[in-house]
Coordinates of C-alpha atoms in Angstrom, one line a residue:
T125 CA 0.0 0.0 0.0
S126 CA 1.1 3.6 -0.2
S127 CA 1.7 3.8 3.5
D128 CA 4.1 0.8 3.7
S129 CA 5.5 0.7 0.2
K130 CA 9.1 0.6 1.5
R131 CA 8.7 -2.7 3.3
A132 CA 7.2 -6.1 2.6
S133 CA 3.5 -6.4 3.3
K134 CA 0.5 -8.7 2.8
L135 CA -3.2 -8.2 2.6
N136 CA -4.3 -8.9 6.2
L137 CA -4.0 -11.3 9.1
K138 CA -6.4 -13.9 7.6
C139 CA -4.2 -14.2 4.5
E140 CA -1.3 -16.5 3.8
I141 CA 0.9 -16.9 0.7
E142 CA 1.1 -20.3 -0.8
F143 CA 4.2 -21.2 -2.9
A144 CA 4.5 -24.2 -5.2
Y145 CA 8.0 -24.7 -6.6
S146 CA 10.5 -27.0 -8.2
V147 CA 14.3 -26.9 -8.5
V148 CA 15.4 -28.5 -11.7
D149 CA 18.7 -28.9 -13.6
K150 CA 19.3 -26.4 -16.3
G151 CA 17.9 -27.7 -19.6
E152 CA 15.3 -29.9 -17.9
T153 CA 11.7 -29.4 -18.6
P154 CA 10.1 -26.9 -16.2
P155 CA 6.9 -27.7 -14.4
A156 CA 3.9 -26.7 -16.5
N157 CA 1.8 -25.5 -13.6
S158 CA 1.6 -25.4 -9.8
D159 CA 0.3 -28.9 -9.6
A160 CA 3.4 -30.3 -11.3
C161 CA 5.7 -28.7 -8.7
S162 CA 7.5 -31.0 -6.2
V163 CA 7.2 -28.7 -3.2
K164 CA 4.2 -26.7 -1.8
T165 CA 4.5 -24.5 1.3
T166 CA 2.5 -21.7 2.9
V167 CA 4.0 -18.7 4.7
T168 CA 2.2 -16.3 7.0
R169 CA 4.8 -13.5 6.9
A170 CA 5.2 -10.9 4.1
S171 CA 8.9 -11.6 3.9
S172 CA 10.3 -15.1 3.8
I173 CA 13.6 -16.8 2.9
L174 CA 13.5 -20.0 0.8
A175 CA 16.4 -22.2 2.0
L176 CA 17.1 -24.6 -1.0
G177 CA 20.4 -26.0 0.2
E178 CA 23.8 -26.4 -1.5
D179 CA 22.5 -29.1 -3.8
A180 CA 20.4 -26.5 -5.6
I181 CA 23.5 -24.4 -6.7
G182 CA 23.7 -24.2 -10.4
K183 CA 20.1 -25.3 -10.9
K184 CA 17.0 -23.4 -11.8
L185 CA 14.0 -22.5 -9.5
Y186 CA 10.5 -22.3 -10.9
L187 CA 8.0 -20.8 -8.5
F188 CA 4.3 -20.1 -8.5
A189 CA 2.5 -18.1 -5.8
R190 CA -1.0 -17.2 -4.7
W191 CA -2.9 -15.5 -1.9
T192 CA -4.9 -17.9 0.3
Y193 CA -7.6 -16.9 2.8
T194 CA -7.7 -19.0 6.0
K195 CA -11.3 -17.9 6.8
H196 CA -12.7 -18.4 3.3
P197 CA -10.5 -20.9 1.4
K198 CA -12.8 -20.9 -1.6
S199 CA -12.0 -17.2 -2.1
S200 CA -8.3 -17.9 -2.5
G201 CA -6.7 -16.6 -5.7
A202 CA -5.3 -18.7 -8.6
F203 CA -1.6 -19.4 -8.8
S204 CA 0.5 -16.9 -10.7
T205 CA 2.4 -17.7 -13.8
A206 CA 5.9 -19.2 -13.1
V207 CA 8.8 -17.0 -12.0
S208 CA 12.1 -18.6 -12.8
M209 CA 15.6 -17.8 -11.7
G210 CA 19.1 -19.4 -11.6
I211 CA 20.4 -20.4 -8.2
A212 CA 23.9 -19.2 -7.4

């Protein structure tokens, strides 16, 4: 929002952020959608660190995210398109 744009924020206390992601070797086929990802996790904080471990170095991360509502799960959003990045 305009009042907290200099720091991480999320919608409200009843919201969580769900991540679906896979770490794959470069050149491997990426996951087509969130259902094809090998890991799904939920975070309750606006800022979070994804600890992938040393085995992930040199591979590629494909990540999908969405807002989920704990009080009204059917109102949760759809997963985003994939964000991909190399892991150094």
